[in-house]
Amino acid sequence: MRYGHFDDDAREYVITRPDTPRAWSNYLGSRRYGGIVTQNAGGYSFYRSGGTGRLLRMRFNGVPQDESGRYVYLRDDVTGDFWSASWQPVGKPLDGPGAYRATVRHGLGYSVLESSYAGIDTEMTMFVPRDQAFEHWSLRITNTGAEPRVISAFSYAELANDWGFRQDLENLQYSQYVVRADYRDGFIHRVNRTRAATSECWFALSGAEVVSFDTDRDAFLGAYRTTAAPLAVEKGECSGSETWGDNACASLHTRLELAPGETRQIVFTLGVGSPDEPWDDGDAVLPPGRELVAAHATPERIAAEVDALREEWAARLAPLHVTTPDPQLDSMVNVWHAYQTHMTFNWSRGVSLIEAGDRDGLGFRDTAQDILAIVHSIPDAAQERLNLLLTGQTAEGGALPLVHPLTHTPGKEQAPQLEQYRSDDALWLPMSVTALVNETGDLDYLSTTLPYADAGEDTVLGHLVQALRFSLEHRGAHGLVQGLAADWNDCLQFGVEGESMFSTFLLANGLRAVSELAALIGDGSVAAWCVEQLSLLLEAIEGAWDGEWYVRGISAVGVPLGSADADEGRIYLEPNVWAVISGAASPGRARQAMDAVHEHLSSEHGVALCAPPHTRPLDGVGLSLLVFPPGHKENGGIFCHATAWAVVAEAMLGHGERAYEYYRAYLPGRHNDDAGLRQTEPYVYSQFTHGPSSPRFGQSRNPWLTGAASWTYVAVTQRILGVRPVPTGLKVDPCVPADWDGFTVRRDFRGRSVTIQVANPDGVNRGVAMLSVDGTAVDGDIAPTDLLRDGSLVEVVLG
Ligand code: GLC
C-alpha cells in the first residue's frame, strides 16, 4: 500500500492518503521555538525546551494517535455541515460520493495541508518563520463551486496550562487552577504565574474579522464531546468564554462570504509573550504580539518567509549532493535523510511523538554520534556542541550520561559513581573530534582548553587521552573494558565486574584515532602511548574470539554472552561490526565475523541485533532487554543504527554488494510502496524494525530522532560512496555494487565546492585505479587540499 510519493524538485514528501498506518510527521522551527506537525495537523509546539516550554498540549499515546493538534474547522453556515482543514479530527469519509480529499506536502521546515470537500478547497501552510518565537497557520480557502458560499472557520488548539510538560499532564490539582486566558481586540492571551515561571502566549487571527471566540476548552468542545464534533462548531458560534482555571484553548471564529471561484487567505498566529507588552525571556525581549502580527501575518510576508525557509534549507543541504544509479538513494540522501540528520542533531531525543517528552538533556553518546552526520554542513554548530560535550566529561575521563544545555555548569557538575557511568560515552569523543578536525583542517582545535564537568580543565587532546585512560583503568579480569551501567546497548548491563566487547572495540578505535590526532600536532609521546596501549589491548581482544565470531561481553560470573555455546543471544551484531570498524580484527577474523553476521542476523529488512532473542535471565549480566518481546527493539529487533555499522563494516572489507544490500534493506524510500507493512514514514529512518522472530517482522517503530539517521548518512556517503575528509584532503574510496557504472558527489570541503566524478568501467566493487584533480593525476585515493580550489573537478576511475 502506498500513501504518497517523493517530490524531489520541491524537496517535499507528498501524502495523498491521510489515513496512514501511523502518524507521519514533520518538524518545524528551531530549538528556540519549534514543534512537530503530523499529516493530520496533530502535534505540539514548545519554546526553548520541549520539556519545560511546552506551549501546546500533547497527550502522549493518545487516542486517536496524534491528538491534540493545530486544527481549523470549516462549516457551511447554510447547511450546518462541518469538516476540518486537515482530514482529522472530523474525519469525513475518504471514499464514496462526496468524499473528502486531502494532500499533505511535508517540506523542509514547513507543512502544507490541502483539502477538498463540498466545493471548498483549502490549503493550510504551517511553519515557524526563521528566528522567530511564533508560528503561522496560513489558510487559503477557495469556493470552487458555482454558487456563493458562507463558510465559518474556527481555529482550535489546546494551550498547555503549565509549560512544564509533567505539571501540565499530571499535577492537575495544581495546573488546572493556575491557568488564565482572555480575549481582547482580536487576540487571545493566555497567562499563568506558576511557582516556576511566568508563561505567556498569544493567538491571533489576521485577514478577517473575529466573529466569536472561546478561550475555555470545555466551552468550545462541550461536555462529553471530542474534537471530532465540537459544540461551538456544530452551533456555528463560539460562546465567548474566558479561562479562569480548568483548561485553555485558542479558538477564533470568522465567517467568510465566498463568491464562486473566490479565494480568501486568513492567518492564525500563535506566539510566545504578550499581545501588548514586550516580553523578556531572560535572553531576549520579544516584541508585543500585535506588532509581530501587523508585520508578519500578511500574505506577502508569509509567502516570502516560506521561500526564505526553503532557501535556508536548500543552502543547508547543499554542501553534499549525490547523483547515483539509484534514484531512491539520491532522493533520500539529498533531501529527507539529510534533513533528518539535522533534526536529530537539533532535537536530540527530546522533541518527539515517541521519545521521552520531558527530556531536555542531550544524551552524551547520542550527541557525539549525531555530530558525525552534520559536521560538513554546519561545522560551527558541530564544534559548539562538541565543546559542550567535552565539558560534560568528568576529570577522571568518563562522561555525564546527559548534558543539559540550558543549565549545564562546567566545573560544578557532580561526577557519577563508577557504576553509574556508561562505559562507551566518553569513548565516542575521539571519533567526533576526528570528524571535526578532518572536516575543518583546524588542528589548533586540539590545543583548545576546555573545562571538565566537575573540576579542572585540559586541552581537547587532553580530554581525549583522559577518556582513553578512564577505560584503560576500568578493565576487568580478562583485560577488557568494564561494562558499567551500560554500553551503547542501553539494555545490556555488564556492571563493574563484567566486561563489554563493544566498549573494548570502541576503546581500540579511540586509541588508534587519538594516536593519529596526536601525531598530527607532533605530540609523539601521546601517539606512542596510544600505540603501545592498543597493542596490549589487542592481546586481550584475542581472548574474545569465540571460534566464528566475537562474543558480546563477559558476565560478572565469567561467562561469555554471545557465544556459540548459548541457546539464546548466541551471536550479537555490535562486537562483530566494531571489530571491523575499529581495525582490531585481522582480515581473516573480520571476514569470518561478518559472514557469521550475514548467516545468523541478516534479513530482507536489515540486520538483527542478536539471535536468538532472549527469553530468560542470565547469571551475572543485566538483560533489561528482556522487557521487550523476542524480535522487538534491543531484544533481537533490527536496530537500524547498528545495521548502519554493518554497512560500514562490509564496505570497509570491500564487499560492495553486501554493503549495498544491507543499506537497501532498511532504506525508508525503498519501502514507499509497501508502507502499509513498514508503517512509519517512508521519508525517514526509524529506530528499529521488528526482527525475524517477531510476528510483526517488517514493522518499523520510533521514527525521526535516531542514530540510525546519523550513522546511515555516514555509511552511505563516506563508505559506499566513499567520499570522506582526511587530514590531507578528500579521500575517495568507494565501495559500490559492481553493476554501478559510476556516480557523482558534489561536496563542500574547507571552503571549496568540489565535484567528484567516479567512473567504474570494469564493474568492480572497490579500488581506485586513477585519481586526478582538475586534470592533474595524483597517486593514491586522496585529492590533496592544496590542489583543490573552489569548483574543482576530481575524476576517479575505479578498477
Ligand atoms: C537508543 C538510545 C541510545 C542507545 C540505543 C541502543 O537509540 O538513544 O543511546 O545507544 O538506543 O540501546
PDB file of N, CA and C in Angstrom, residues 270-304:
ATOM      1  N   LEU A 270       0.273  31.909  16.449  1.00  0.00           N
ATOM      2  CA  LEU A 270       0.448  31.581  17.868  1.00  0.00           C
ATOM      3  C   LEU A 270       1.860  31.983  18.252  1.00  0.00           C
ATOM      4  N   GLY A 271       1.984  32.775  19.298  1.00  0.00           N
ATOM      5  CA  GLY A 271       3.326  33.230  19.649  1.00  0.00           C
ATOM      6  C   GLY A 271       3.553  33.291  21.147  1.00  0.00           C
ATOM      7  N   VAL A 272       4.819  33.391  21.500  1.00  0.00           N
ATOM      8  CA  VAL A 272       5.209  33.484  22.906  1.00  0.00           C
ATOM      9  C   VAL A 272       5.211  34.947  23.319  1.00  0.00           C
ATOM     10  N   GLY A 273       4.770  35.226  24.535  1.00  0.00           N
ATOM     11  CA  GLY A 273       4.813  36.580  25.062  1.00  0.00           C
ATOM     12  C   GLY A 273       3.422  37.146  25.229  1.00  0.00           C
ATOM     13  N   SER A 274       3.373  38.454  25.213  1.00  0.00           N
ATOM     14  CA  SER A 274       2.107  39.133  25.487  1.00  0.00           C
ATOM     15  C   SER A 274       1.642  39.864  24.224  1.00  0.00           C
ATOM     16  N   PRO A 275       0.334  40.033  24.047  1.00  0.00           N
ATOM     17  CA  PRO A 275      -0.133  40.782  22.879  1.00  0.00           C
ATOM     18  C   PRO A 275       0.309  42.242  22.922  1.00  0.00           C
ATOM     19  N   ASP A 276       0.373  42.796  24.124  1.00  0.00           N
ATOM     20  CA  ASP A 276       0.504  44.251  24.219  1.00  0.00           C
ATOM     21  C   ASP A 276       1.814  44.743  24.810  1.00  0.00           C
ATOM     22  N   GLU A 277       2.550  43.843  25.444  1.00  0.00           N
ATOM     23  CA  GLU A 277       3.782  44.286  26.127  1.00  0.00           C
ATOM     24  C   GLU A 277       4.972  43.534  25.552  1.00  0.00           C
ATOM     25  N   PRO A 278       6.139  44.156  25.577  1.00  0.00           N
ATOM     26  CA  PRO A 278       7.343  43.365  25.268  1.00  0.00           C
ATOM     27  C   PRO A 278       7.503  42.287  26.341  1.00  0.00           C
ATOM     28  N   TRP A 279       8.126  41.196  26.002  1.00  0.00           N
ATOM     29  CA  TRP A 279       8.215  40.065  26.933  1.00  0.00           C
ATOM     30  C   TRP A 279       9.661  39.622  27.045  1.00  0.00           C
ATOM     31  N   ASP A 280      10.168  39.670  28.244  1.00  0.00           N
ATOM     32  CA  ASP A 280      11.579  39.387  28.464  1.00  0.00           C
ATOM     33  C   ASP A 280      11.735  37.930  28.875  1.00  0.00           C
ATOM     34  N   ASP A 281      12.415  37.162  28.054  1.00  0.00           N
ATOM     35  CA  ASP A 281      12.547  35.740  28.393  1.00  0.00           C
ATOM     36  C   ASP A 281      13.860  35.460  29.117  1.00  0.00           C
ATOM     37  N   GLY A 282      14.544  36.515  29.515  1.00  0.00           N
ATOM     38  CA  GLY A 282      15.813  36.312  30.205  1.00  0.00           C
ATOM     39  C   GLY A 282      16.978  36.392  29.239  1.00  0.00           C
ATOM     40  N   ASP A 283      16.780  35.988  28.004  1.00  0.00           N
ATOM     41  CA  ASP A 283      17.826  36.001  26.979  1.00  0.00           C
ATOM     42  C   ASP A 283      17.590  37.123  25.978  1.00  0.00           C
ATOM     43  N   ALA A 284      16.303  37.325  25.700  1.00  0.00           N
ATOM     44  CA  ALA A 284      15.955  38.298  24.668  1.00  0.00           C
ATOM     45  C   ALA A 284      14.592  38.885  25.009  1.00  0.00           C
ATOM     46  N   VAL A 285      14.292  40.019  24.397  1.00  0.00           N
ATOM     47  CA  VAL A 285      12.989  40.637  24.627  1.00  0.00           C
ATOM     48  C   VAL A 285      12.146  40.418  23.368  1.00  0.00           C
ATOM     49  N   LEU A 286      11.009  39.760  23.542  1.00  0.00           N
ATOM     50  CA  LEU A 286      10.132  39.501  22.400  1.00  0.00           C
ATOM     51  C   LEU A 286       9.182  40.684  22.251  1.00  0.00           C
ATOM     52  N   PRO A 287       9.021  41.187  21.034  1.00  0.00           N
ATOM     53  CA  PRO A 287       8.105  42.309  20.825  1.00  0.00           C
ATOM     54  C   PRO A 287       6.666  41.889  21.118  1.00  0.00           C
ATOM     55  N   PRO A 288       5.773  42.867  21.382  1.00  0.00           N
ATOM     56  CA  PRO A 288       4.366  42.531  21.608  1.00  0.00           C
ATOM     57  C   PRO A 288       3.779  41.816  20.393  1.00  0.00           C
ATOM     58  N   GLY A 289       2.866  40.883  20.664  1.00  0.00           N
ATOM     59  CA  GLY A 289       2.245  40.108  19.591  1.00  0.00           C
ATOM     60  C   GLY A 289       1.619  40.975  18.515  1.00  0.00           C
ATOM     61  N   ARG A 290       0.978  42.072  18.929  1.00  0.00           N
ATOM     62  CA  ARG A 290       0.295  42.904  17.924  1.00  0.00           C
ATOM     63  C   ARG A 290       1.284  43.483  16.915  1.00  0.00           C
ATOM     64  N   GLU A 291       2.449  43.842  17.402  1.00  0.00           N
ATOM     65  CA  GLU A 291       3.469  44.370  16.482  1.00  0.00           C
ATOM     66  C   GLU A 291       3.898  43.285  15.496  1.00  0.00           C
ATOM     67  N   LEU A 292       4.110  42.088  16.035  1.00  0.00           N
ATOM     68  CA  LEU A 292       4.590  40.994  15.186  1.00  0.00           C
ATOM     69  C   LEU A 292       3.558  40.606  14.144  1.00  0.00           C
ATOM     70  N   VAL A 293       2.312  40.529  14.584  1.00  0.00           N
ATOM     71  CA  VAL A 293       1.254  40.120  13.656  1.00  0.00           C
ATOM     72  C   VAL A 293       1.097  41.165  12.558  1.00  0.00           C
ATOM     73  N   ALA A 294       1.137  42.449  12.940  1.00  0.00           N
ATOM     74  CA  ALA A 294       0.983  43.501  11.927  1.00  0.00           C
ATOM     75  C   ALA A 294       2.092  43.380  10.878  1.00  0.00           C
ATOM     76  N   ALA A 295       3.292  43.043  11.339  1.00  0.00           N
ATOM     77  CA  ALA A 295       4.416  42.992  10.401  1.00  0.00           C
ATOM     78  C   ALA A 295       4.481  41.691   9.615  1.00  0.00           C
ATOM     79  N   HIS A 296       4.039  40.604  10.235  1.00  0.00           N
ATOM     80  CA  HIS A 296       4.318  39.283   9.637  1.00  0.00           C
ATOM     81  C   HIS A 296       3.122  38.570   9.028  1.00  0.00           C
ATOM     82  N   ALA A 297       1.915  38.836   9.531  1.00  0.00           N
ATOM     83  CA  ALA A 297       0.801  37.959   9.127  1.00  0.00           C
ATOM     84  C   ALA A 297       0.102  38.479   7.872  1.00  0.00           C
ATOM     85  N   THR A 298       0.895  38.930   6.903  1.00  0.00           N
ATOM     86  CA  THR A 298       0.309  39.351   5.629  1.00  0.00           C
ATOM     87  C   THR A 298       0.636  38.278   4.594  1.00  0.00           C
ATOM     88  N   PRO A 299      -0.220  38.124   3.562  1.00  0.00           N
ATOM     89  CA  PRO A 299       0.054  37.094   2.551  1.00  0.00           C
ATOM     90  C   PRO A 299       1.446  37.243   1.933  1.00  0.00           C
ATOM     91  N   GLU A 300       1.856  38.489   1.680  1.00  0.00           N
ATOM     92  CA  GLU A 300       3.149  38.696   1.007  1.00  0.00           C
ATOM     93  C   GLU A 300       4.295  38.253   1.921  1.00  0.00           C
ATOM     94  N   ARG A 301       4.202  38.656   3.170  1.00  0.00           N
ATOM     95  CA  ARG A 301       5.283  38.320   4.100  1.00  0.00           C
ATOM     96  C   ARG A 301       5.343  36.810   4.309  1.00  0.00           C
ATOM     97  N   ILE A 302       4.171  36.200   4.382  1.00  0.00           N
ATOM     98  CA  ILE A 302       4.144  34.753   4.600  1.00  0.00           C
ATOM     99  C   ILE A 302       4.776  34.026   3.418  1.00  0.00           C
ATOM    100  N   ALA A 303       4.397  34.431   2.210  1.00  0.00           N
ATOM    101  CA  ALA A 303       4.993  33.777   1.033  1.00  0.00           C
ATOM    102  C   ALA A 303       6.508  33.974   1.047  1.00  0.00           C
ATOM    103  N   ALA A 304       6.922  35.186   1.395  1.00  0.00           N
ATOM    104  CA  ALA A 304       8.365  35.468   1.389  1.00  0.00           C
ATOM    105  C   ALA A 304       9.080  34.639   2.453  1.00  0.00           C
TER     106      ALA A 304
END
